[in-house]
PDB file of C-alpha atoms in Angstrom:
ATOM      1  CA  MET T1091     102.808 120.235-100.995  1.00  0.00           C
ATOM      2  CA  SER T1092     105.175 122.051-103.065  1.00  0.00           C
ATOM      3  CA  THR T1093     103.122 120.858-107.041  1.00  0.00           C
ATOM      4  CA  THR T1094     105.361 122.287-109.528  1.00  0.00           C
ATOM      5  CA  GLY T1095     109.220 121.118-110.089  1.00  0.00           C
ATOM      6  CA  ALA T1096     111.411 119.038-111.808  1.00  0.00           C
ATOM      7  CA  THR T1097     108.725 115.975-112.363  1.00  0.00           C
ATOM      8  CA  ALA T1098     105.254 115.252-113.573  1.00  0.00           C
ATOM      9  CA  ASP T1099     105.053 112.769-111.280  1.00  0.00           C
ATOM     10  CA  PRO T1100     105.718 113.982-108.593  1.00  0.00           C
ATOM     11  CA  LEU T1101     103.433 111.588-105.664  1.00  0.00           C
ATOM     12  CA  ALA T1102     105.168 108.836-108.254  1.00  0.00           C
ATOM     13  CA  ALA T1103     108.651 109.929-106.896  1.00  0.00           C
ATOM     14  CA  LEU T1104     107.752 110.438-103.075  1.00  0.00           C
ATOM     15  CA  GLY T1105     106.456 106.965-103.502  1.00  0.00           C
ATOM     16  CA  ALA T1106     111.002 106.620-104.691  1.00  0.00           C
ATOM     17  CA  LEU T1107     111.910 108.377-101.378  1.00  0.00           C
ATOM     18  CA  PRO T1108     113.964 105.783 -99.115  1.00  0.00           C
ATOM     19  CA  GLY T1109     111.477 103.805 -97.167  1.00  0.00           C
ATOM     20  CA  VAL T1110     109.310 104.829 -98.040  1.00  0.00           C
ATOM     21  CA  THR T1111     108.568 101.505-100.799  1.00  0.00           C
ATOM     22  CA  ASP T1112     109.255  99.334 -97.785  1.00  0.00           C
ATOM     23  CA  SER T1113     106.217 100.772 -95.614  1.00  0.00           C
ATOM     24  CA  VAL T1114     103.869 100.608 -99.788  1.00  0.00           C
ATOM     25  CA  GLU T1115     105.319  96.681 -99.073  1.00  0.00           C
ATOM     26  CA  SER T1116     104.893  96.336 -95.514  1.00  0.00           C
ATOM     27  CA  VAL T1117     101.353  97.992 -96.216  1.00  0.00           C
ATOM     28  CA  ARG T1118     100.080  95.400 -98.757  1.00  0.00           C
ATOM     29  CA  LYS T1119     101.111  92.888 -96.817  1.00  0.00           C
ATOM     30  CA  ALA T1120      99.052  93.384 -93.847  1.00  0.00           C
ATOM     31  CA  VAL T1121      96.078  93.449 -96.116  1.00  0.00           C
ATOM     32  CA  ASP T1122      96.495  90.458 -98.090  1.00  0.00           C
ATOM     33  CA  ARG T1123      96.457  89.004 -94.332  1.00  0.00           C
ATOM     34  CA  VAL T1124      92.600  90.442 -93.578  1.00  0.00           C
ATOM     35  CA  TYR T1125      91.482  89.762 -97.138  1.00  0.00           C
ATOM     36  CA  GLY T1126      93.248  86.355 -97.015  1.00  0.00           C
ATOM     37  CA  HIS T1127      91.604  85.309 -93.819  1.00  0.00           C
ATOM     38  CA  ARG T1128      88.460  82.333 -94.067  1.00  0.00           C
ATOM     39  CA  ILE T1129      86.314  84.876 -92.184  1.00  0.00           C
ATOM     40  CA  MET T1130      86.682  87.438 -94.780  1.00  0.00           C
ATOM     41  CA  ARG T1131      84.680  84.869 -97.745  1.00  0.00           C
ATOM     42  CA  ARG T1132      80.938  84.445 -96.055  1.00  0.00           C
ATOM     43  CA  ARG T1133      81.148  87.319 -92.829  1.00  0.00           C
ATOM     44  CA  SER T1134      83.152  90.116 -95.091  1.00  0.00           C
ATOM     45  CA  ASN T1135      79.647  93.103 -94.445  1.00  0.00           C
ATOM     46  CA  GLU T1136      80.574  91.840 -91.537  1.00  0.00           C
ATOM     47  CA  ILE T1137      83.574  93.449 -91.115  1.00  0.00           C
ATOM     48  CA  THR T1138      83.504  96.263 -93.232  1.00  0.00           C
ATOM     49  CA  GLY T1139      81.083  97.624 -90.880  1.00  0.00           C
ATOM     50  CA  GLU T1140      83.379  96.924 -87.651  1.00  0.00           C
ATOM     51  CA  ALA T1141      85.702  98.466 -89.231  1.00  0.00           C
ATOM     52  CA  ALA T1142      83.630 102.079 -90.911  1.00  0.00           C
ATOM     53  CA  LEU T1143      82.256 102.453 -86.655  1.00  0.00           C
ATOM     54  CA  ARG T1144      86.483 101.009 -84.899  1.00  0.00           C
ATOM     55  CA  GLY T1145      88.315 104.565 -88.109  1.00  0.00           C
ATOM     56  CA  ALA T1146      84.946 107.140 -86.507  1.00  0.00           C
ATOM     57  CA  ARG T1147      85.507 106.312 -83.363  1.00  0.00           C
ATOM     58  CA  GLY T1148      89.076 106.002 -83.845  1.00  0.00           C
ATOM     59  CA  SER T1149      89.347 109.764 -86.467  1.00  0.00           C
ATOM     60  CA  ALA T1150      87.082 110.754 -83.748  1.00  0.00           C
ATOM     61  CA  ALA T1151      89.601 109.916 -81.188  1.00  0.00           C
ATOM     62  CA  LEU T1152      91.820 112.245 -82.221  1.00  0.00           C
ATOM     63  CA  SER T1153      90.042 115.692 -83.310  1.00  0.00           C
ATOM     64  CA  GLY T1154      88.698 115.646 -79.556  1.00  0.00           C
ATOM     65  CA  ALA T1155      86.271 112.909 -78.664  1.00  0.00           C
ATOM     66  CA  ASP T1156      88.517 109.879 -77.271  1.00  0.00           C
ATOM     67  CA  TRP T1157      85.088 107.057 -75.818  1.00  0.00           C
ATOM     68  CA  ALA T1158      84.736 104.729 -75.911  1.00  0.00           C
ATOM     69  CA  LEU T1159      84.206 101.968 -78.628  1.00  0.00           C
ATOM     70  CA  GLU T1160      81.056 100.470 -76.556  1.00  0.00           C
ATOM     71  CA  GLU T1161      79.903 104.205 -75.977  1.00  0.00           C
ATOM     72  CA  VAL T1162      79.781 104.771 -79.906  1.00  0.00           C
ATOM     73  CA  ARG T1163      78.245 101.256 -80.118  1.00  0.00           C
ATOM     74  CA  ARG T1164      75.691 101.702 -77.923  1.00  0.00           C
ATOM     75  CA  ARG T1165      75.078 105.868 -78.047  1.00  0.00           C
ATOM     76  CA  THR T1166      71.645 106.810 -80.830  1.00  0.00           C
ATOM     77  CA  ASP T1167      72.026 110.266 -80.482  1.00  0.00           C
ATOM     78  CA  PHE T1168      74.894 112.752 -81.202  1.00  0.00           C
ATOM     79  CA  SER T1169      73.616 116.175 -80.714  1.00  0.00           C
ATOM     80  CA  GLY T1170      73.515 116.323 -77.039  1.00  0.00           C
ATOM     81  CA  ASP T1171      77.001 117.943 -76.100  1.00  0.00           C
ATOM     82  CA  ASP T1172      80.975 118.480 -78.674  1.00  0.00           C
ATOM     83  CA  GLU T1173      81.732 116.078 -78.201  1.00  0.00           C
ATOM     84  CA  ALA T1174      79.028 114.054 -78.421  1.00  0.00           C
ATOM     85  CA  ARG T1175      78.671 116.002 -82.584  1.00  0.00           C
ATOM     86  CA  VAL T1176      82.519 115.046 -82.947  1.00  0.00           C
ATOM     87  CA  ILE T1177      81.816 111.229 -82.904  1.00  0.00           C
ATOM     88  CA  GLY T1178      78.138 112.110 -85.139  1.00  0.00           C
ATOM     89  CA  ALA T1179      80.048 113.666 -87.462  1.00  0.00           C
ATOM     90  CA  SER T1180      82.729 111.254 -87.751  1.00  0.00           C
ATOM     91  CA  LEU T1181      79.993 108.521 -88.008  1.00  0.00           C
ATOM     92  CA  ARG T1182      78.999 110.234 -91.096  1.00  0.00           C
ATOM     93  CA  LEU T1183      81.463 111.048 -92.588  1.00  0.00           C
ATOM     94  CA  THR T1184      81.990 107.440 -92.758  1.00  0.00           C
ATOM     95  CA  ALA T1185      79.138 106.533 -94.485  1.00  0.00           C
ATOM     96  CA  GLU T1186      78.806 109.656 -96.586  1.00  0.00           C
ATOM     97  CA  ALA T1187      82.116 108.082 -97.597  1.00  0.00           C
ATOM     98  CA  GLY T1188      81.564 104.815-100.002  1.00  0.00           C
ATOM     99  CA  GLN T1189      79.053 107.010-101.866  1.00  0.00           C
ATOM    100  CA  LEU T1190      81.354 109.699-103.556  1.00  0.00           C
ATOM    101  CA  LEU T1191      84.521 107.210-104.912  1.00  0.00           C
ATOM    102  CA  SER T1192      83.181 107.644-108.325  1.00  0.00           C
ATOM    103  CA  ILE T1193      83.867 111.177-107.977  1.00  0.00           C
ATOM    104  CA  TRP T1194      86.636 110.803-106.657  1.00  0.00           C
ATOM    105  CA  ARG T1195      88.965 110.412-109.784  1.00  0.00           C
ATOM    106  CA  GLN T1196      86.608 113.549-111.786  1.00  0.00           C
ATOM    107  CA  SER T1197      86.001 116.046-109.397  1.00  0.00           C
ATOM    108  CA  PRO T1198      87.940 116.550-105.471  1.00  0.00           C
ATOM    109  CA  LEU T1199      87.120 119.348-104.843  1.00  0.00           C
ATOM    110  CA  ARG T1200      83.797 118.937-105.118  1.00  0.00           C
ATOM    111  CA  VAL T1201      83.765 115.808-103.180  1.00  0.00           C
ATOM    112  CA  LEU T1202      85.382 117.637-100.026  1.00  0.00           C
ATOM    113  CA  ALA T1203      82.851 119.986-100.129  1.00  0.00           C
ATOM    114  CA  ARG T1204      80.792 118.087-100.277  1.00  0.00           C
ATOM    115  CA  LEU T1205      81.985 116.203 -96.563  1.00  0.00           C
ATOM    116  CA  HIS T1206      82.884 119.078 -95.138  1.00  0.00           C
ATOM    117  CA  LEU T1207      79.037 119.318 -95.173  1.00  0.00           C
ATOM    118  CA  VAL T1208      78.225 116.147 -94.120  1.00  0.00           C
ATOM    119  CA  ALA T1209      80.609 116.524 -91.122  1.00  0.00           C
ATOM    120  CA  ALA T1210      79.339 120.090 -89.977  1.00  0.00           C
ATOM    121  CA  ALA T1211      75.553 118.970 -91.168  1.00  0.00           C
ATOM    122  CA  GLY T1212      74.576 123.127 -91.519  1.00  0.00           C
ATOM    123  CA  THR T1213      73.553 125.100 -94.158  1.00  0.00           C
ATOM    124  CA  GLY T1214      75.573 128.779 -93.128  1.00  0.00           C
ATOM    125  CA  ASP T1215      77.588 130.313 -96.064  1.00  0.00           C
ATOM    126  CA  ALA T1216      80.161 129.123 -95.097  1.00  0.00           C
ATOM    127  CA  VAL T1217      79.207 124.576 -95.250  1.00  0.00           C
ATOM    128  CA  GLY T1218      80.382 122.833 -97.916  1.00  0.00           C
ATOM    129  CA  ARG T1219      82.982 125.438 -99.236  1.00  0.00           C
ATOM    130  CA  PRO T1220      87.239 126.870 -98.850  1.00  0.00           C
ATOM    131  CA  ARG T1221      87.122 129.465 -96.423  1.00  0.00           C
ATOM    132  CA  GLN T1222      87.816 133.105 -97.763  1.00  0.00           C
ATOM    133  CA  ASP T1223      89.878 135.509 -96.343  1.00  0.00           C
ATOM    134  CA  GLY T1224      89.247 136.860 -92.308  1.00  0.00           C
ATOM    135  CA  GLU T1225      86.913 133.429 -92.354  1.00  0.00           C
ATOM    136  CA  PRO T1226      87.681 131.978 -89.186  1.00  0.00           C
ATOM    137  CA  VAL T1227      88.965 127.991 -88.046  1.00  0.00           C
ATOM    138  CA  ASP T1228      87.844 125.472 -85.420  1.00  0.00           C
ATOM    139  CA  GLU T1229      90.285 123.684 -85.495  1.00  0.00           C
ATOM    140  CA  PRO T1230      92.133 123.604 -81.656  1.00  0.00           C
ATOM    141  CA  THR T1231      93.477 119.858 -82.322  1.00  0.00           C
ATOM    142  CA  ILE T1232      96.353 120.989 -84.701  1.00  0.00           C
ATOM    143  CA  ASP T1233      98.760 123.764 -84.128  1.00  0.00           C
ATOM    144  CA  LEU T1234     100.226 125.134 -87.424  1.00  0.00           C
ATOM    145  CA  PRO T1235     100.017 128.178 -89.004  1.00  0.00           C
ATOM    146  CA  LEU T1236      97.012 128.440 -91.249  1.00  0.00           C
ATOM    147  CA  PRO T1237      97.679 129.310 -95.015  1.00  0.00           C
ATOM    148  CA  SER T1238      95.837 132.107 -95.943  1.00  0.00           C
ATOM    149  CA  ALA T1239      93.012 131.557 -98.394  1.00  0.00           C
ATOM    150  CA  ALA T1240      94.670 132.359-101.676  1.00  0.00           C
ATOM    151  CA  GLU T1241      96.656 130.065-100.900  1.00  0.00           C
ATOM    152  CA  VAL T1242      94.513 127.539 -99.939  1.00  0.00           C
ATOM    153  CA  SER T1243      93.228 128.087-102.620  1.00  0.00           C
ATOM    154  CA  GLY T1244      95.876 127.601-105.624  1.00  0.00           C
ATOM    155  CA  ARG T1245      97.528 124.311-103.224  1.00  0.00           C
ATOM    156  CA  LEU T1246      93.443 122.624-103.430  1.00  0.00           C
ATOM    157  CA  GLU T1247      93.684 122.695-107.677  1.00  0.00           C
ATOM    158  CA  GLY T1248      96.981 121.533-107.675  1.00  0.00           C
ATOM    159  CA  LEU T1249      95.764 119.467-105.290  1.00  0.00           C
ATOM    160  CA  ALA T1250      92.741 118.251-107.694  1.00  0.00           C
ATOM    161  CA  GLU T1251      94.738 117.772-111.188  1.00  0.00           C
ATOM    162  CA  LEU T1252      97.158 115.637-109.340  1.00  0.00           C
ATOM    163  CA  ILE T1253      94.031 112.875-108.003  1.00  0.00           C
ATOM    164  CA  ILE T1254      92.403 113.694-112.128  1.00  0.00           C
ATOM    165  CA  ALA T1255      95.687 112.519-113.458  1.00  0.00           C
ATOM    166  CA  GLY T1256      96.116 110.048-111.688  1.00  0.00           C
ATOM    167  CA  GLY T1257      99.611 108.846-112.637  1.00  0.00           C
ATOM    168  CA  SER T1258     102.090 105.428-111.192  1.00  0.00           C
ATOM    169  CA  ALA T1259     102.510 105.749-107.718  1.00  0.00           C
ATOM    170  CA  PRO T1260     101.661 103.423-104.458  1.00  0.00           C
ATOM    171  CA  ALA T1261      97.453 104.323-102.813  1.00  0.00           C
ATOM    172  CA  LEU T1262      99.690 104.295 -99.768  1.00  0.00           C
ATOM    173  CA  VAL T1263     101.361 108.086-100.952  1.00  0.00           C
ATOM    174  CA  THR T1264      98.121 109.195-102.800  1.00  0.00           C
ATOM    175  CA  ALA T1265      96.262 109.006 -99.301  1.00  0.00           C
ATOM    176  CA  ALA T1266      99.374 110.026 -97.524  1.00  0.00           C
ATOM    177  CA  VAL T1267      99.729 113.430 -99.180  1.00  0.00           C
ATOM    178  CA  VAL T1268      95.685 113.342 -99.253  1.00  0.00           C
ATOM    179  CA  HIS T1269      96.213 113.752 -95.681  1.00  0.00           C
ATOM    180  CA  GLY T1270      98.781 115.605 -95.261  1.00  0.00           C
ATOM    181  CA  GLU T1271      97.753 118.325 -96.956  1.00  0.00           C
ATOM    182  CA  LEU T1272      94.467 119.010 -95.849  1.00  0.00           C
ATOM    183  CA  LEU T1273      95.980 118.639 -92.443  1.00  0.00           C
ATOM    184  CA  ALA T1274      98.608 121.307 -93.438  1.00  0.00           C
ATOM    185  CA  LEU T1275      96.049 123.244 -95.326  1.00  0.00           C
ATOM    186  CA  ARG T1276      92.835 123.214 -93.231  1.00  0.00           C
ATOM    187  CA  PRO T1277      90.534 124.643 -96.269  1.00  0.00           C
ATOM    188  CA  PHE T1278      87.596 124.300 -94.671  1.00  0.00           C
ATOM    189  CA  GLY T1279      86.200 127.317 -90.814  1.00  0.00           C
ATOM    190  CA  SER T1280      85.715 123.089 -89.121  1.00  0.00           C
ATOM    191  CA  HIS T1281      86.298 119.524 -89.251  1.00  0.00           C
ATOM    192  CA  ASN T1282      89.006 119.063 -90.978  1.00  0.00           C
ATOM    193  CA  GLY T1283      90.701 116.573 -89.141  1.00  0.00           C
ATOM    194  CA  LEU T1284      87.972 114.245 -89.683  1.00  0.00           C
ATOM    195  CA  VAL T1285      87.962 115.917 -94.009  1.00  0.00           C
ATOM    196  CA  ALA T1286      91.284 114.381 -94.077  1.00  0.00           C
ATOM    197  CA  ARG T1287      90.938 111.368 -92.446  1.00  0.00           C
ATOM    198  CA  ALA T1288      87.546 110.451 -94.786  1.00  0.00           C
ATOM    199  CA  ALA T1289      89.156 111.386 -98.084  1.00  0.00           C
ATOM    200  CA  GLU T1290      92.444 109.761 -97.102  1.00  0.00           C
ATOM    201  CA  ARG T1291      89.673 106.127 -96.612  1.00  0.00           C
ATOM    202  CA  ILE T1292      88.458 106.977-100.296  1.00  0.00           C
ATOM    203  CA  VAL T1293      91.593 107.177-100.985  1.00  0.00           C
ATOM    204  CA  LEU T1294      93.143 103.784-100.217  1.00  0.00           C
ATOM    205  CA  VAL T1295      89.535 102.090-101.475  1.00  0.00           C
ATOM    206  CA  GLY T1296      89.245 103.672-104.301  1.00  0.00           C
ATOM    207  CA  SER T1297      92.742 102.683-105.277  1.00  0.00           C
ATOM    208  CA  GLY T1298      92.203  98.621-105.112  1.00  0.00           C
ATOM    209  CA  LEU T1299      93.657  98.957-102.552  1.00  0.00           C
ATOM    210  CA  ASP T1300      91.902  98.291 -99.316  1.00  0.00           C
ATOM    211  CA  PRO T1301      88.566  97.939-102.225  1.00  0.00           C
ATOM    212  CA  LYS T1302      86.275  95.863 -98.715  1.00  0.00           C
ATOM    213  CA  SER T1303      87.186  99.160 -96.557  1.00  0.00           C
ATOM    214  CA  VAL T1304      88.268  96.362 -93.716  1.00  0.00           C
ATOM    215  CA  CYS T1305      91.915  98.109 -93.228  1.00  0.00           C
ATOM    216  CA  PRO T1306      90.596 101.354 -90.532  1.00  0.00           C
ATOM    217  CA  ALA T1307      93.949 103.995 -91.201  1.00  0.00           C
ATOM    218  CA  GLU T1308      92.173 105.735 -88.827  1.00  0.00           C
ATOM    219  CA  VAL T1309      91.986 102.969 -85.595  1.00  0.00           C
ATOM    220  CA  GLY T1310      96.208 103.235 -86.979  1.00  0.00           C
ATOM    221  CA  HIS T1311      96.394 106.884 -86.512  1.00  0.00           C
ATOM    222  CA  ALA T1312      94.502 107.196 -83.079  1.00  0.00           C
ATOM    223  CA  GLU T1313      96.161 104.367 -81.549  1.00  0.00           C
ATOM    224  CA  PRO T1314      99.903 105.982 -80.895  1.00  0.00           C
ATOM    225  CA  GLY T1315      97.654 108.875 -79.390  1.00  0.00           C
ATOM    226  CA  ARG T1316      97.649 112.744 -81.308  1.00  0.00           C
ATOM    227  CA  ALA T1317     100.995 113.930 -79.915  1.00  0.00           C
ATOM    228  CA  ALA T1318     103.090 111.407 -82.890  1.00  0.00           C
ATOM    229  CA  TYR T1319     100.328 112.265 -85.083  1.00  0.00           C
ATOM    230  CA  LEU T1320     101.327 115.517 -85.158  1.00  0.00           C
ATOM    231  CA  SER T1321     104.646 115.318 -85.159  1.00  0.00           C
ATOM    232  CA  ALA T1322     104.631 112.874 -87.825  1.00  0.00           C
ATOM    233  CA  LEU T1323     102.844 115.471 -89.069  1.00  0.00           C
ATOM    234  CA  ASP T1324     105.305 118.325 -88.908  1.00  0.00           C
ATOM    235  CA  GLY T1325     107.524 116.001 -91.101  1.00  0.00           C
ATOM    236  CA  TYR T1326     104.621 116.693 -94.191  1.00  0.00           C
ATOM    237  CA  VAL T1327     104.685 120.199 -93.093  1.00  0.00           C
ATOM    238  CA  SER T1328     108.479 121.196 -93.166  1.00  0.00           C
ATOM    239  CA  GLY T1329     108.202 120.255 -97.240  1.00  0.00           C
ATOM    240  CA  THR T1330     111.541 118.126 -96.869  1.00  0.00           C
ATOM    241  CA  PRO T1331     111.931 114.741 -98.152  1.00  0.00           C
ATOM    242  CA  GLU T1332     112.898 113.088 -94.825  1.00  0.00           C
ATOM    243  CA  GLY T1333     109.974 114.870 -92.765  1.00  0.00           C
ATOM    244  CA  MET T1334     106.958 113.221 -96.689  1.00  0.00           C
ATOM    245  CA  ALA T1335     109.100 110.232 -96.017  1.00  0.00           C
ATOM    246  CA  THR T1336     108.287 110.081 -92.252  1.00  0.00           C
ATOM    247  CA  TRP T1337     104.457 111.425 -92.648  1.00  0.00           C
ATOM    248  CA  ILE T1338     104.281 108.464 -95.191  1.00  0.00           C
ATOM    249  CA  ALA T1339     106.073 106.036 -93.153  1.00  0.00           C
ATOM    250  CA  HIS T1340     103.042 107.212 -90.519  1.00  0.00           C
ATOM    251  CA  CYS T1341      99.913 106.654 -93.409  1.00  0.00           C
ATOM    252  CA  GLY T1342     102.107 102.869 -94.485  1.00  0.00           C
ATOM    253  CA  ARG T1343     101.493 102.292 -90.349  1.00  0.00           C
ATOM    254  CA  ALA T1344      98.075 103.216 -89.633  1.00  0.00           C
ATOM    255  CA  VAL T1345      97.389 101.050 -92.358  1.00  0.00           C
ATOM    256  CA  GLU T1346      98.992  98.038 -90.667  1.00  0.00           C
ATOM    257  CA  LEU T1347      97.541  98.688 -87.379  1.00  0.00           C
ATOM    258  CA  GLY T1348      93.987  99.215 -88.471  1.00  0.00           C
ATOM    259  CA  ALA T1349      95.033  95.600 -90.738  1.00  0.00           C
ATOM    260  CA  ARG T1350      96.011  94.237 -87.405  1.00  0.00           C
ATOM    261  CA  GLU T1351      92.230  95.284 -85.449  1.00  0.00           C
ATOM    262  CA  SER T1352      90.038  94.120 -88.440  1.00  0.00           C
ATOM    263  CA  VAL T1353      92.018  90.480 -88.254  1.00  0.00           C
ATOM    264  CA  ALA T1354      91.354  90.607 -84.537  1.00  0.00           C
ATOM    265  CA  VAL T1355      87.923  90.836 -85.268  1.00  0.00           C
ATOM    266  CA  CYS T1356      87.579  87.880 -87.303  1.00  0.00           C
ATOM    267  CA  GLU T1357      89.952  85.798 -85.708  1.00  0.00           C
ATOM    268  CA  ALA T1358      86.633  86.321 -82.404  1.00  0.00           C
ATOM    269  CA  LEU T1359      84.276  85.603 -85.447  1.00  0.00           C
ATOM    270  CA  GLN T1360      85.742  82.482 -85.604  1.00  0.00           C
ATOM    271  CA  ARG T1361      86.050  81.476 -82.471  1.00  0.00           C
ATOM    272  CA  GLY T1362      82.679  81.989 -82.045  1.00  0.00           C
ATOM    273  CA  ALA T1363      81.598  80.493 -84.891  1.00  0.00           C
ATOM    274  CA  ALA T1364      83.509  77.204 -84.225  1.00  0.00           C
TER     275      ALA T1364
END
């Protein structure tokens, strides 16, 4: 996303694109349905925990590790093979995201570096920092032209400036741009998809849209399948108003589906308590 232009608040300008206002309103209604459920008044911690687990599973599925929820729930060791390590990384990121909310608005690049460090679970020179020219990127599920290290650096700085400045853009728009920009840039040598979706979660929670983190957008991104996810991402990468609106609407639908998932969990708990 270009952060230069005539408007002083490009994120707010995206919020005015045709159809985006409807997406924002639809998301708000879906989130309100979860928070208004009677079970949330007594057992919100359980809903948050279940949403975290389901969100981590959904994010891992989009990165190539599509495990059944009960298998993720049952496992305690995620060091065995590549898919298990992806699941483990996704679970770690989901847990870590909640600890970084207070830092995000002051130092988003520091948070992104921390997320990559947690996901990669390593101590190599390339962990926890943006890639340099010539360094490979292991992101096989995203087949898009790879920006240069110089472009990555410039666009990350621009994104950070927008986040720190704040503005009037709806949380959904900011979350969608953060998510899309990180996928487009793939600033790290690995785990970019997981980091992008964790960053989206941070924006949605930290903005106050979903303060208890009970509307896992990762579930909604995974539900239509990877092809639909990547098709919507193409819209973001195109940079056109229509493409950007398509991506934001996709992200909005993902939050709605995550909210629906948590309503179903509330209903199941209510039936069990009856």
